[in-house]
XYZ file of C-alpha atoms in Angstrom:
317
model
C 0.000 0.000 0.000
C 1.442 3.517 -0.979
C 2.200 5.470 2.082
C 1.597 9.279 2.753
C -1.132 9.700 0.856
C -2.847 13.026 1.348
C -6.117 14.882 1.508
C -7.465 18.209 1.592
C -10.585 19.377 3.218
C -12.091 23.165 2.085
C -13.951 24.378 4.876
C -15.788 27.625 5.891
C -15.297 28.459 9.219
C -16.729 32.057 8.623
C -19.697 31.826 11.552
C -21.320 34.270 9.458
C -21.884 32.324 6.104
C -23.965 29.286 5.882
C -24.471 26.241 8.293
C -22.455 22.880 9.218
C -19.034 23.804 7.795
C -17.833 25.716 10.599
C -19.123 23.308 13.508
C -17.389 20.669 11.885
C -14.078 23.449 11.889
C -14.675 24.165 15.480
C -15.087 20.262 16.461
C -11.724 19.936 14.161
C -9.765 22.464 16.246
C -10.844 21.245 20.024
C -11.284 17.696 19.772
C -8.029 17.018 17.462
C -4.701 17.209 17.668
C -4.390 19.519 14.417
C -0.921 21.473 13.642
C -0.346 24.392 11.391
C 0.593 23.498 8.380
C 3.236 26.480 7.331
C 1.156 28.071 5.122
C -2.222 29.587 4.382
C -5.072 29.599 2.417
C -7.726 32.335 1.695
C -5.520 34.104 4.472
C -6.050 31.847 7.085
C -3.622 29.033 8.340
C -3.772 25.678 7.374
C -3.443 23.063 9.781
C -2.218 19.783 9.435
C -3.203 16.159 10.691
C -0.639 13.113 10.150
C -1.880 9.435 11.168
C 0.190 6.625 12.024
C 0.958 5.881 8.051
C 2.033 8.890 7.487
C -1.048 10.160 5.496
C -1.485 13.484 5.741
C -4.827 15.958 6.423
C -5.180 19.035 5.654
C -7.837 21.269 7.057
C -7.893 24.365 4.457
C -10.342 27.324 6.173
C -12.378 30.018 4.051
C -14.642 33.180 4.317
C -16.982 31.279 2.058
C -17.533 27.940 0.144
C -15.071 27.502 -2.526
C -17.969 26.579 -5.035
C -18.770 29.863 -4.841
C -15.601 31.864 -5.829
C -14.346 29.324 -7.705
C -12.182 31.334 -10.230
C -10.806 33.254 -6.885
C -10.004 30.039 -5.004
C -8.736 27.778 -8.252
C -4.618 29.115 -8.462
C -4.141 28.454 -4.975
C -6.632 25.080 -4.985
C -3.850 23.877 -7.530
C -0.735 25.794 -6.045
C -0.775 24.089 -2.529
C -2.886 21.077 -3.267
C -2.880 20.316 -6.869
C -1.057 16.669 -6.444
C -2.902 15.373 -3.667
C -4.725 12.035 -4.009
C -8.186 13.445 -2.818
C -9.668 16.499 -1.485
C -13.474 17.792 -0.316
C -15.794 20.610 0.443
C -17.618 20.544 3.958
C -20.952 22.310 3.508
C -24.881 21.818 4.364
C -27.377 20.528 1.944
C -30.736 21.974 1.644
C -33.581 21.819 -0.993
C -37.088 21.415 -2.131
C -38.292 18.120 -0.592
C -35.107 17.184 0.160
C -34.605 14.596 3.307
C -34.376 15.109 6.865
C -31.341 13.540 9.024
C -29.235 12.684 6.344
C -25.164 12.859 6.243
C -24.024 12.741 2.385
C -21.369 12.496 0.345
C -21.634 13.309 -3.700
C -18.963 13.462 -6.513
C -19.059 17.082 -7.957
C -19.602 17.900 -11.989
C -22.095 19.812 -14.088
C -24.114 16.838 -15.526
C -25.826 19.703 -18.103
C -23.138 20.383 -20.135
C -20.931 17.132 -19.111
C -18.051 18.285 -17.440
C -17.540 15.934 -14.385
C -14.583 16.232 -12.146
C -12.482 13.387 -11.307
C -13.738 10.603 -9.170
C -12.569 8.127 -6.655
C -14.317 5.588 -5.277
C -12.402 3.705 -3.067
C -12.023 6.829 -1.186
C -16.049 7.428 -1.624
C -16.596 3.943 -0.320
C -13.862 4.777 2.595
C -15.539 8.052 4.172
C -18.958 6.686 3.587
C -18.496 3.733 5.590
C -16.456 5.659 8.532
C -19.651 7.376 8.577
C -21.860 4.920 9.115
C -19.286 3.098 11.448
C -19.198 6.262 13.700
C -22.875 7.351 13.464
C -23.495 3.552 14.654
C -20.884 4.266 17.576
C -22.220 7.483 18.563
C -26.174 6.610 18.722
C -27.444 8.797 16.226
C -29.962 6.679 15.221
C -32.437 9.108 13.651
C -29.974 10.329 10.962
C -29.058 8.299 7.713
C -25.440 7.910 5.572
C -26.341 8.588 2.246
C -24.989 8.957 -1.126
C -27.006 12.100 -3.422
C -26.332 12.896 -7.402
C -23.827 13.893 -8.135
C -23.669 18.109 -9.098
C -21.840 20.898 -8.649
C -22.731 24.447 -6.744
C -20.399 26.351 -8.204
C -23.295 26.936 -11.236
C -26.400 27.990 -9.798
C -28.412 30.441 -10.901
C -27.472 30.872 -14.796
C -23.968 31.638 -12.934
C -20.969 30.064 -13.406
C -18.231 28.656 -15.576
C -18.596 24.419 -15.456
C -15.422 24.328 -17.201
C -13.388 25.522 -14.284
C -13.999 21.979 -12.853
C -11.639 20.234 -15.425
C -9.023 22.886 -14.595
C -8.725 20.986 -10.518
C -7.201 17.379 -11.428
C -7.636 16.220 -7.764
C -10.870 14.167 -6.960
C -13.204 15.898 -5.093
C -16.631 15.204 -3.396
C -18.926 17.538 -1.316
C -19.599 16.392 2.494
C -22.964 17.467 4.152
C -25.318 17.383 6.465
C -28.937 18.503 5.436
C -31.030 19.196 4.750
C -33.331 21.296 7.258
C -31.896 23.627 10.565
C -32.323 21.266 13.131
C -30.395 18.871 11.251
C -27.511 21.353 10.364
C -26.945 22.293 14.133
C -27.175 19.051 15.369
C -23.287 19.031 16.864
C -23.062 15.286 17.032
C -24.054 14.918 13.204
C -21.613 17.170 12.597
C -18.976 15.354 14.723
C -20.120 12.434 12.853
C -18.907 13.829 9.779
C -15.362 15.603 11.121
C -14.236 12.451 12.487
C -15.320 10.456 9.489
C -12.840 13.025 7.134
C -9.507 10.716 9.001
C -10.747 7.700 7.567
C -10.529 8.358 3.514
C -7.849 6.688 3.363
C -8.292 3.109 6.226
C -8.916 0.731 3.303
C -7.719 -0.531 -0.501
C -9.864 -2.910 -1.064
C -11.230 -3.821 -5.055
C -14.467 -2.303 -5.763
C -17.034 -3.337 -8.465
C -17.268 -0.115 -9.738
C -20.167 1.451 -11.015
C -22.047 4.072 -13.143
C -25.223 5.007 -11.792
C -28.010 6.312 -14.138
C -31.264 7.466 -13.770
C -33.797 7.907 -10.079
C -34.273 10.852 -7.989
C -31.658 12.909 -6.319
C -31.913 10.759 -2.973
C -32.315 7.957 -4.786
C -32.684 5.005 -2.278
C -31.133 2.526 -4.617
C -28.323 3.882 -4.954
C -27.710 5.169 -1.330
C -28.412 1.804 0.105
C -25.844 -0.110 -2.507
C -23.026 1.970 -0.268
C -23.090 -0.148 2.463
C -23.585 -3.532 0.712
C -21.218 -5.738 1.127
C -21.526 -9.733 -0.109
C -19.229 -13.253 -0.594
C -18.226 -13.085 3.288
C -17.583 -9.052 2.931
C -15.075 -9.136 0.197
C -17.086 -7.858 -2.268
C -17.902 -4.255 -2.313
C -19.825 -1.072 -4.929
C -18.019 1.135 -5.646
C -20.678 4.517 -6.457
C -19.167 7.636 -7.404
C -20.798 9.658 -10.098
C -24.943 9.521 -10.445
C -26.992 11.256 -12.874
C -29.980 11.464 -11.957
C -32.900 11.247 -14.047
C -33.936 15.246 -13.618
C -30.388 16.154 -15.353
C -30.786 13.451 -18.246
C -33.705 15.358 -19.360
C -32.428 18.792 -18.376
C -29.184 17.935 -20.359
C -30.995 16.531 -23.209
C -28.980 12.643 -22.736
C -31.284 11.720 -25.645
C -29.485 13.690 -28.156
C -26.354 12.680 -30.050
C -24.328 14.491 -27.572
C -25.343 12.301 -25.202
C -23.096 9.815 -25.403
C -20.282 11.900 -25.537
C -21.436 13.523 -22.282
C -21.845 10.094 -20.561
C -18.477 8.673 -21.871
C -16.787 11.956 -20.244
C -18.316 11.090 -17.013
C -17.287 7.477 -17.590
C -13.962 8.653 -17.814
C -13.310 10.682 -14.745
C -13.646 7.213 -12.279
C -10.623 6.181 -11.328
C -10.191 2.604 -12.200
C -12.890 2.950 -14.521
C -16.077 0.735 -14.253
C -17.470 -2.378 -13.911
C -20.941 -1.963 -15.092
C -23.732 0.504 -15.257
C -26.502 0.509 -13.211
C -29.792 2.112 -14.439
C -33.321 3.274 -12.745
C -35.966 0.573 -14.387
C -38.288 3.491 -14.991
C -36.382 5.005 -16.956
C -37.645 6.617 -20.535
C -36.513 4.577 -23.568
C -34.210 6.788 -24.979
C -31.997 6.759 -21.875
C -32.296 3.119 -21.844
C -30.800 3.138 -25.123
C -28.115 5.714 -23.943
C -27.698 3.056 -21.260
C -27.017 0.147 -23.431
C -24.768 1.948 -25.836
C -22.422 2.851 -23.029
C -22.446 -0.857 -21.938
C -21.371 -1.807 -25.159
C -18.647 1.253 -25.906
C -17.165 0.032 -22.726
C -17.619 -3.611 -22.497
C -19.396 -3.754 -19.171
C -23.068 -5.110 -17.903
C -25.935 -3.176 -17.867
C -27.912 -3.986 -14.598
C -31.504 -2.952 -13.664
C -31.783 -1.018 -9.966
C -33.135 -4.313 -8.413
C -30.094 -6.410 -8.801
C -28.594 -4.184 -6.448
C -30.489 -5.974 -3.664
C -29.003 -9.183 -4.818
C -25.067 -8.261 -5.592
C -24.096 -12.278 -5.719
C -25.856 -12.916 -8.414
C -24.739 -10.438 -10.755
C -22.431 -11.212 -13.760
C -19.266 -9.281 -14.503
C -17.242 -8.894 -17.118
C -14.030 -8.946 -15.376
């Protein structure tokens, strides 16, 4: 196993500007033994957390999200952190009928115009189960570890430049709690999540690999197929990138373009993928798009059931 890998962690720790982010800095700071780092970022200091492989953490604080300044944040994103193996954003989530109690986890990119930024999910897999592990340890039974689809804040609006995300060659997934103000104050959700960020990198383990296509944003399919686990516990998903059905439509997947969109998407996973998994309810033209990716990249297609039953599915390789 390579030693001293490292990870960077973008978080707001401006009281003053949204929710989450800057409990989770606060927990960080008392309840770790955290070091300055030597140099800073968005003018504050960056502090430093080595474990006993020699990976290294680095907590990188902000006046705001760096979604939303990307082009400011970018040339010193790439300056200071630009070779590490993995990095996220801490933030809240929060939307229009979107769950209760949940802590998430999604791979960023612009599913519109198809520019998705790099994706790992053995480090997905990694944080997602620390998660659950510590929730489990902690008694916070009434909140959930969940996987969303997988977007990008830094457009919102009609604003913003997708592009920018190819310009950041270090994977990188958003890390939440949401999605309603009891759940963003909620200190031991939130401790939940800051101890899960020294855990990215506890396992490297093979992954069946997978492209998701199709369901809601919180689609329970997908978010469940996290924590499966089958032949004794040596078999594992590995979910990154999921485009859910309201962006296939909203990014016209139907068209010609389509394909070339999916591919790209495709081809930011590290370690590439396994097979695709698709929503059964899908239209027919994205089942199409579903089957033509399965045969551009020589991999199964697999209806959203068969996640329930991972033995019995047939891979390629």
């Amino acid at each position: 196993m390579k030693e001293n890998k490292r990870v960077v962690y973008y978080i707001c720790d401006n009281h003053d500007w949204g929710y989450v982010s800057y409990i989770v800095w606060d927990i960080l700071m008392e309840e770790l033994n955290l070091t300055p780092a030597g140099f800073p970022f968005d003018g504050r200091e960056v502090m430093k957390y080595v474990d006993e492989n020699k990976n290294e953490y680095y907590f990188a604080p902000t006046d705001i999200a760096i979604c939303r300044d990307y082009t400011k944040f970018l040339p010193d994103m790439n300056k200071y952190f630009g070779d590490f193996d993995m990095s996220g954003m801490v933030t809240w989530h929060e939307g229009i009928n979107a769950p209760e109690k949940v802590i998430t986890v999604h791979t960023i990119g612009d599913v519109n115009s198809g520019c998705f930024g790099p994706a790992n999910p053995l480090y997905n897999h990694n944080l997602m189960w620390a998660m659950e592990k510590i929730r489990k340890e902690k008694g916070l039974d009434d909140f959930r570890v969940v996987t969303e689809a997988t977007h990008w804040s830094g457009v919102y609006d009609g604003e913003g430049d997708a592009g920018l995300l190819l310009k950041y060659p270090v994977p990188m997934v958003d890390i939440e709690v949401g999605s309603e103000t009891d759940s963003w104050f909620n200190k031991e959700a939130c401790r939940v999540l800051a101890h899960s960020l020294l855990h990215i990198f506890d396992e490297d383990i093979k992954l069946h690999n997978l492209l998701c296509v199709g369901g809601v944003h919180f689609d329970p399919n997908f978010a469940e197929s996290v924590h499966a686990s089958w032949n004794e516990g040596q078999e594992f998903f590995g979910i990154s990138h999921i485009i859910a059905n309201q962006w296939l439509v909203s990014g016209e997947y139907e068209n010609e373009n389509g394909i070339n969109k999916a591919s790209e998407c495709i081809d930011s996973i590290k370690g590439g993928i396994d097979g695709i998994v698709f929503h059964d309810k899908l239209k027919g033209c994205y089942k199409d798009l579903v089957r033509k990716l399965g045969e551009k990249y020589n991999v199964p297609i697999i209806k959203h059931q068969a996640l329930r039953n991972p033995e019995n599915i047939s891979w390629n390789k």
